[in-house]
Coordinates of C-alpha atoms and ligand atoms in Angstrom, one line a residue:
X159 CA -24.9 -13.9 -13.6
X160 CA -23.8 -12.3 -10.3
X161 CA -21.9 -9.1 -9.8
X162 CA -18.7 -8.4 -7.9
X163 CA -19.0 -8.1 -4.1
X164 CA -17.1 -5.1 -2.8
X165 CA -13.9 -6.3 -1.2
X166 CA -10.8 -4.3 -0.1
X167 CA -7.3 -5.6 -0.5
X168 CA -4.0 -3.9 0.2
X169 CA -0.4 -4.8 1.0
X170 CA 2.7 -3.4 2.7
X171 CA 6.2 -4.6 2.1
X172 CA 8.3 -5.8 5.1
X173 CA 11.3 -3.8 4.2
X174 CA 12.7 -1.3 6.6
X175 CA 10.9 0.9 9.0
X176 CA 7.3 1.8 8.5
X177 CA 7.0 5.6 8.4
X178 CA 4.5 8.4 8.7
X179 CA 3.8 8.2 4.9
X180 CA 2.8 4.5 5.1
X181 CA 0.7 5.3 8.2
X182 CA -1.2 8.4 6.9
X183 CA -1.2 7.4 3.2
X184 CA -2.2 3.7 3.7
X185 CA -2.7 2.2 7.1
X186 CA -5.1 4.8 8.4
X187 CA -7.3 4.3 5.3
X188 CA -7.1 0.5 5.9
X189 CA -8.5 1.1 9.4
X190 CA -11.3 3.4 8.2
X191 CA -12.5 1.0 5.5
X192 CA -13.1 -1.8 8.0
X193 CA -16.4 -0.2 9.0
X194 CA -17.9 -0.4 5.5
X195 CA -16.1 -3.3 3.7
X196 CA -14.7 -6.8 4.1
X197 CA -10.9 -6.2 4.0
X198 CA -7.8 -8.3 3.4
X199 CA -4.5 -6.8 4.5
X200 CA -1.3 -8.5 3.5
X201 CA 2.4 -8.3 4.4
X202 CA 3.9 -8.8 1.0
X203 CA 7.0 -10.7 1.8
X204 CA 7.4 -12.1 -1.8
X205 CA 7.7 -8.5 -3.0
X206 CA 10.3 -7.8 -0.4
X207 CA 12.9 -10.1 -2.0
X208 CA 12.6 -8.4 -5.5
X209 CA 15.0 -5.6 -4.7
X210 CA 17.2 -7.3 -2.1
X211 CA 17.2 -11.1 -1.9
X212 CA 18.7 -11.8 1.4
X213 CA 17.3 -10.2 4.6
X214 CA 18.7 -11.3 8.0
X215 CA 15.7 -10.2 9.9
X216 CA 12.8 -11.1 7.4
X217 CA 10.7 -12.8 10.1
X218 CA 10.9 -9.8 12.4
X219 CA 10.1 -7.5 9.6
X220 CA 7.0 -9.5 8.7
X221 CA 5.8 -9.6 12.3
X222 CA 6.4 -5.9 12.7
X223 CA 4.2 -4.9 9.8
X224 CA 1.4 -7.2 11.1
X225 CA 1.9 -5.6 14.6
X226 CA 1.6 -2.1 13.0
X227 CA -1.7 -3.2 11.3
X228 CA -3.1 -4.4 14.6
X229 CA -1.7 -1.6 16.8
X230 CA -3.3 0.9 14.4
X231 CA -6.7 -0.7 14.9
X232 CA -7.2 -3.4 12.2
X233 CA -9.3 -6.2 13.6
X234 CA -7.8 -9.5 12.4
X235 CA -10.9 -11.5 13.5
X236 CA -13.4 -9.6 11.5
X237 CA -11.0 -9.1 8.6
X238 CA -8.0 -11.0 7.3
X239 CA -4.3 -10.2 8.1
X240 CA -1.6 -12.6 6.7
X241 CA 1.7 -12.8 4.9
X242 CA 1.8 -13.4 1.2
X243 CA 4.2 -16.3 1.0
X244 CA 1.9 -18.4 3.2
X245 CA -0.7 -18.4 0.4
X246 CA 1.0 -19.9 -2.7
X247 CA -1.9 -19.1 -5.0
X248 CA -0.5 -15.5 -5.2
X249 CA 2.6 -16.8 -6.9
X250 CA 0.6 -19.2 -9.1
X251 CA -1.7 -16.5 -10.4
X252 CA 1.4 -14.2 -10.8
X253 CA 2.9 -16.7 -13.2
X254 CA -0.3 -16.7 -15.3
X255 CA -0.3 -12.9 -15.3
X256 CA 3.4 -13.0 -16.4
X257 CA 2.1 -14.6 -19.5
X258 CA -0.8 -12.1 -19.9
X259 CA 1.2 -8.9 -19.3
X260 CA 3.7 -7.6 -21.9
X261 CA 7.4 -6.8 -21.2
X262 CA 6.8 -3.3 -22.5
X263 CA 4.2 -2.7 -19.8
X264 CA 6.7 -3.6 -17.1
X265 CA 9.5 -1.6 -18.7
X266 CA 7.4 1.6 -18.5
X267 CA 6.9 1.3 -14.7
X268 CA 8.5 4.3 -13.0
X269 CA 9.1 2.4 -9.8
X270 CA 11.0 -0.3 -11.8
X271 CA 13.1 2.4 -13.5
X272 CA 13.8 4.1 -10.1
X273 CA 14.6 0.9 -8.3
X274 CA 16.7 -0.7 -11.1
X275 CA 18.6 2.5 -11.5
X276 CA 21.2 2.7 -14.3
X277 CA 22.1 -1.0 -14.4
X278 CA 18.8 -2.4 -15.5
X279 CA 20.2 -5.5 -17.0
X280 CA 21.4 -6.5 -13.5
X281 CA 18.0 -6.0 -11.8
X282 CA 16.3 -9.2 -10.7
X283 CA 13.6 -10.6 -13.0
X284 CA 11.4 -10.4 -10.0
X285 CA 11.8 -6.7 -9.8
X286 CA 10.6 -6.4 -13.4
X287 CA 7.7 -8.7 -12.8
X288 CA 6.8 -7.0 -9.5
X289 CA 3.6 -5.4 -10.8
X290 CA 2.3 -8.7 -12.1
X291 CA 2.6 -10.2 -8.6
X292 CA 0.9 -7.1 -7.3
X293 CA -2.0 -7.7 -9.7
X294 CA -2.2 -11.3 -8.6
X295 CA -2.4 -10.2 -4.9
X296 CA -5.4 -8.2 -5.6
X297 CA -7.1 -10.3 -8.2
X298 CA -6.7 -13.7 -6.5
X299 CA -9.4 -12.4 -4.2
X300 CA -11.2 -10.5 -7.1
X301 CA -10.9 -7.4 -4.9
X302 CA -12.8 -4.4 -6.1
X303 CA -11.0 -1.6 -4.0
X304 CA -7.4 -1.0 -3.2
X305 CA -6.4 1.7 -0.7
X306 CA -2.8 3.0 -1.4
X307 CA -0.7 6.1 -1.5
X308 CA -0.2 8.0 -4.7
X309 CA 3.0 6.2 -5.6
X310 CA 1.1 3.0 -6.4
X311 CA -1.2 4.6 -8.9
X312 CA 0.7 3.3 -12.0
X313 CA 0.8 -0.2 -10.6
X314 CA -2.9 -0.2 -10.1
X315 CA -3.5 1.0 -13.6
X316 CA -1.5 -2.0 -14.8
X317 CA -3.6 -4.3 -12.6
X318 CA -6.6 -3.1 -14.5
X319 CA -4.8 -3.6 -17.8
X320 CA -4.0 -7.2 -16.8
X321 CA -7.5 -7.9 -15.7
X322 CA -8.9 -6.5 -18.9
X323 CA -6.5 -8.4 -21.1
X324 CA -7.3 -11.7 -19.3
X325 CA -11.0 -11.0 -19.6
X326 CA -10.7 -10.3 -23.4
X327 CA -8.2 -13.1 -24.2
X328 CA -10.3 -15.7 -22.4
X329 CA -13.7 -14.2 -23.1
X330 CA -15.0 -17.3 -24.9
X331 CA -13.7 -19.7 -22.3
X332 CA -14.9 -17.5 -19.4
X333 CA -18.5 -17.7 -20.9
X334 CA -18.2 -21.4 -21.8
X335 CA -17.2 -22.3 -18.2
X336 CA -20.0 -20.2 -16.7
X337 CA -17.6 -17.9 -14.9
X338 CA -18.6 -14.6 -16.5
X339 CA -19.6 -11.7 -14.1
X340 CA -21.2 -8.5 -15.4
X341 CA -19.7 -5.2 -14.4
X342 CA -20.4 -1.6 -15.3
X343 CA -17.4 0.4 -16.5
X344 CA -18.3 4.0 -17.2
X345 CA -21.5 3.7 -19.2
X346 CA -20.7 0.3 -20.5
X347 CA -21.8 -3.1 -19.2
X348 CA -19.1 -5.7 -19.8
X349 CA -18.5 -9.3 -18.9
X350 CA -15.4 -10.8 -17.5
X351 CA -13.9 -12.9 -14.7
X352 CA -11.7 -10.3 -13.0
X353 CA -13.1 -7.0 -11.8
X354 CA -11.4 -3.7 -12.9
X355 CA -10.2 -2.7 -9.5
X356 CA -10.7 0.9 -8.2
X357 CA -7.7 2.5 -6.5
X358 CA -8.5 4.5 -3.4
X359 CA -5.8 7.1 -3.4
X360 CA -7.7 10.2 -2.1
X361 CA -7.3 11.0 1.5
X362 CA -5.6 13.5 3.7
X363 CA -2.1 12.4 2.8
X364 CA -1.7 10.6 -0.5
X365 CA 1.9 11.7 -0.7
X366 CA 3.8 12.6 2.4
X367 CA 7.1 14.2 1.5
X368 CA 10.6 13.9 3.1
X369 CA 11.3 16.1 6.1
X370 CA 14.7 17.0 4.5
X371 CA 13.4 17.8 1.0
X372 CA 9.8 18.7 0.3
X373 CA 10.1 17.7 -3.3
X374 CA 10.9 14.1 -2.6
X375 CA 8.6 11.4 -1.2
X376 CA 9.1 10.2 2.4
X377 CA 10.6 6.8 1.8
X378 CA 11.9 3.7 3.7
X379 CA 14.9 3.7 1.4
X380 CA 16.0 7.3 2.0
X381 CA 19.6 7.0 3.4
X382 CA 18.8 9.8 5.9
X383 CA 16.8 8.7 8.8
X384 CA 16.1 12.4 9.5
X385 CA 14.0 12.4 6.4
X386 CA 11.2 10.3 7.9
X387 CA 9.3 9.7 11.1
X388 CA 9.2 6.0 11.8
X389 CA 6.4 4.4 13.6
X390 CA 8.9 2.8 16.0
X391 CA 10.7 6.2 16.8
X392 CA 10.5 7.2 20.4
X393 CA 9.1 10.6 21.6
X394 CA 12.5 12.4 21.7
X395 CA 13.4 11.2 18.2
X396 CA 10.1 12.3 16.7
X397 CA 10.6 15.8 18.4
X398 CA 14.2 16.0 17.2
X399 CA 13.3 15.1 13.6
X400 CA 10.5 17.7 13.4
X401 CA 12.8 20.3 15.0
X402 CA 15.4 19.6 12.3
X403 CA 12.9 19.4 9.4
X404 CA 13.8 21.7 6.6
X405 CA 11.7 24.9 6.3
X406 CA 11.9 28.3 4.7
X407 CA 12.4 31.6 6.6
X408 CA 8.9 33.0 6.1
X409 CA 5.9 32.7 8.5
X410 CA 3.0 30.4 7.7
X411 CA 0.5 31.9 5.3
X412 CA -3.1 32.4 6.2
X413 CA -4.5 30.8 3.0
X414 CA -3.8 27.5 1.3
X415 CA -2.8 29.3 -1.9
X416 CA 0.2 30.7 0.1
X417 CA 1.7 27.2 0.3
X418 CA 2.3 27.1 -3.4
X419 CA 6.1 27.0 -4.2
X420 CA 6.8 26.3 -0.5
X421 CA 7.0 22.5 -0.6
X422 CA 8.4 22.0 2.9
X423 CA 5.8 24.3 4.5
X424 CA 3.1 22.6 2.4
X425 CA 4.3 19.2 3.6
X426 CA 4.4 20.1 7.3
X427 CA 1.0 21.7 7.2
X428 CA -0.3 18.7 5.3
X429 CA 1.0 16.3 7.9
X430 CA -0.5 18.4 10.7
X431 CA -3.9 18.4 9.0
X432 CA -3.8 14.6 8.3
X433 CA -2.8 13.8 11.9
X434 CA -5.7 15.9 13.1
X435 CA -8.1 14.7 10.4
X436 CA -8.8 18.4 9.5
X437 CA -8.1 20.4 6.3
X438 CA -5.0 22.5 5.6
X439 CA -7.3 25.5 5.6
X440 CA -8.3 24.7 9.2
X441 CA -4.6 24.4 10.2
X442 CA -3.8 27.8 8.5
X443 CA -6.8 29.4 10.2
X444 CA -5.0 28.6 13.5
X445 CA -1.4 29.0 12.5
X446 CA -1.4 31.6 9.7
X447 CA 1.1 34.4 10.4
X448 CA 3.0 32.3 13.0
X449 CA 6.7 31.3 12.6
X450 CA 7.9 27.7 12.3
X451 CA 9.5 28.1 15.7
X452 CA 5.9 28.0 17.1
X453 CA 4.4 25.6 14.6
X454 CA 7.1 22.9 14.9
X455 CA 6.6 22.2 18.7
X456 CA 2.8 22.0 18.1
X457 CA 3.4 19.5 15.2
X458 CA 5.8 17.4 17.4
X459 CA 3.3 17.3 20.2
X460 CA 0.5 16.2 17.9
X461 CA 2.6 13.6 16.1
X462 CA 3.6 12.1 19.5
X463 CA 0.0 12.0 20.7
X464 CA -1.1 10.1 17.6
X465 CA 1.9 7.8 17.2
X466 CA 2.9 7.0 20.8
X467 CA -0.1 4.7 21.5
X468 CA 0.5 2.9 18.2
X469 CA 4.2 2.6 19.0
X470 CA 3.5 1.3 22.5
X471 CA 1.1 -1.4 21.2
X472 CA 3.5 -2.4 18.5
X473 CA 6.2 -2.9 21.1
X474 CA 3.8 -5.0 23.3
X475 CA 2.8 -7.2 20.4
X476 CA 6.4 -7.6 19.2
X477 CA 7.5 -8.7 22.7
X478 CA 5.5 -12.0 22.4
X479 CA 5.6 -13.3 18.9
X480 CA 3.2 -16.1 19.5
X481 CA 0.1 -13.8 19.4
X482 CA 1.2 -12.3 16.0
X483 CA 2.1 -15.6 14.6
X484 CA -1.3 -17.1 15.5
X485 CA -3.0 -14.1 13.8
X486 CA -0.9 -14.6 10.7
X487 CA -1.5 -18.3 10.5
X488 CA -5.3 -17.9 11.0
X489 CA -5.4 -15.2 8.4
X490 CA -3.5 -17.3 5.9
X491 CA -5.8 -20.2 6.5
X492 CA -8.8 -18.1 5.7
X493 CA -7.1 -16.3 2.7
X494 CA -6.0 -19.6 1.2
X495 CA -9.6 -20.8 1.0
X496 CA -10.7 -17.7 -0.9
X497 CA -7.6 -17.7 -3.2
X498 CA -8.0 -21.4 -4.0
X499 CA -11.5 -20.9 -5.2
X500 CA -10.3 -18.3 -7.7
X501 CA -7.4 -20.5 -8.8
X502 CA -9.8 -23.4 -9.4
X503 CA -11.8 -21.2 -11.7
X504 CA -8.8 -19.8 -13.4
X505 CA -7.3 -23.3 -14.1
X506 CA -10.7 -24.3 -15.5
X507 CA -10.9 -21.2 -17.7
X508 CA -7.4 -21.8 -19.1
X509 CA -8.1 -25.5 -19.6
X510 CA -5.5 -27.0 -17.2
X511 CA -6.5 -30.4 -15.9
Ligands
TYM2048 P1 5.0 0.0 0.2 O1 5.3 -1.1 1.2 O2 6.1 0.7 -0.4 O3 4.1 1.1 1.0 C1 2.9 0.7 1.7 C2 1.8 1.8 1.5 O4 2.3 3.0 1.9 C3 2.1 4.0 0.9 N1 3.1 5.0 1.0 C4 2.9 6.4 1.1 N2 1.8 7.1 1.1 C5 1.9 8.4 1.3 N3 3.1 9.1 1.3 C6 4.3 8.4 1.3 N4 5.4 9.0 1.3 C7 4.2 7.0 1.1 N5 5.2 6.0 1.0 C8 4.5 4.8 0.9 C9 2.2 3.2 -0.4 O5 1.5 3.9 -1.5 C10 1.5 1.9 0.0 O6 0.1 2.1 -0.1 N6 3.7 -2.2 -4.1 C11 3.3 -1.9 -2.7 C12 2.9 -3.2 -1.9 C13 1.9 -4.1 -2.6 C14 0.5 -3.8 -2.7 C15 0.0 -5.0 -3.3 C16 -0.3 -2.7 -2.5 C17 2.1 -5.3 -3.0 N7 0.9 -5.9 -3.5 C18 -1.4 -5.0 -3.7 C19 -1.7 -2.8 -2.8 C20 -2.2 -3.9 -3.4 C21 4.4 -1.2 -2.0 O7 5.5 -1.3 -2.3 O8 4.0 -0.5 -0.9

């Protein structure tokens, strides 16, 4: 009996502009993990139709996420970059997981509650089943590690619940068909077909907050564009958004403890630290006692120096779609082979002929 090979999977939805939260909370971690792991990075276009069905520019959105991956330093030759709908095994496994997961589990998801709003009865069935497709994305490769921002934590706990329930419900058939793999969970050794995936949430910026309200997450769906820095923003726009960012009247503290109850100051210092790959304490050692009027221009300059090269490379890639399309096709071809192997096992475990 083998054990699970470490494998990283993560996904980004092609909905709206990618922003600094996506970049610092997710994409930068994707880039770093390439050194130590085999990685699969997916543009999750099937997820993008759950909240809004019709998108006039879906193809452009898909390409722009792939371009952001590559411009940020993901190597599509050594690793795999593709779009979800090109590998139908994701949807096939999601259907099976729809029958493993319970409606109550889905109803408890805070993202479903937020996105569905007051009129839950009128949300698409896809929006309710969203986490089941997400579990399928990860488990169709039997991925062991998933780098994400903090907002995806609950979905990843549900992914583990689905894997565990499948392993238990089909325990006898998994053993009978010779597909059991041993894994260590805490102190225990257990057998199953799907790994219990580890979320990788820690990092310099697991939760980047809105520039307009330090208590709310920076989000693609915030109606105010001033609330976020988009990867495609030009230099002047980045500088303007930082200049207009909400702050309080006090100078920056010298110690991290001084950021408590100052959500906007905490967020801007956190962004500065993450961009520089240093700690908040390091940033405050330099800027403690200084006013925002001095800190904001430094932050704008740093943000531009990090984002401008990514932005320029994204624009170059987007100007000739043939290169991005070739990368996505090649990635999907390689992903399909891996996903089909899992699906062949799963069909055998269930007893489909
Ligand atoms: P999505 O497209 O909303 O976001 C992509 C990634 O960016 C992270 N993120 C943030 N991190 C820090 N601060 C923020 N303000 C912030 N906003 C977003 C997200 O946590 C995410 O890592 N459900 C997923 C997509 C998905 C997926 C998957 C992820 C589908 N299948 C399988 C991992 C594995 C989502 O909507 O991400």
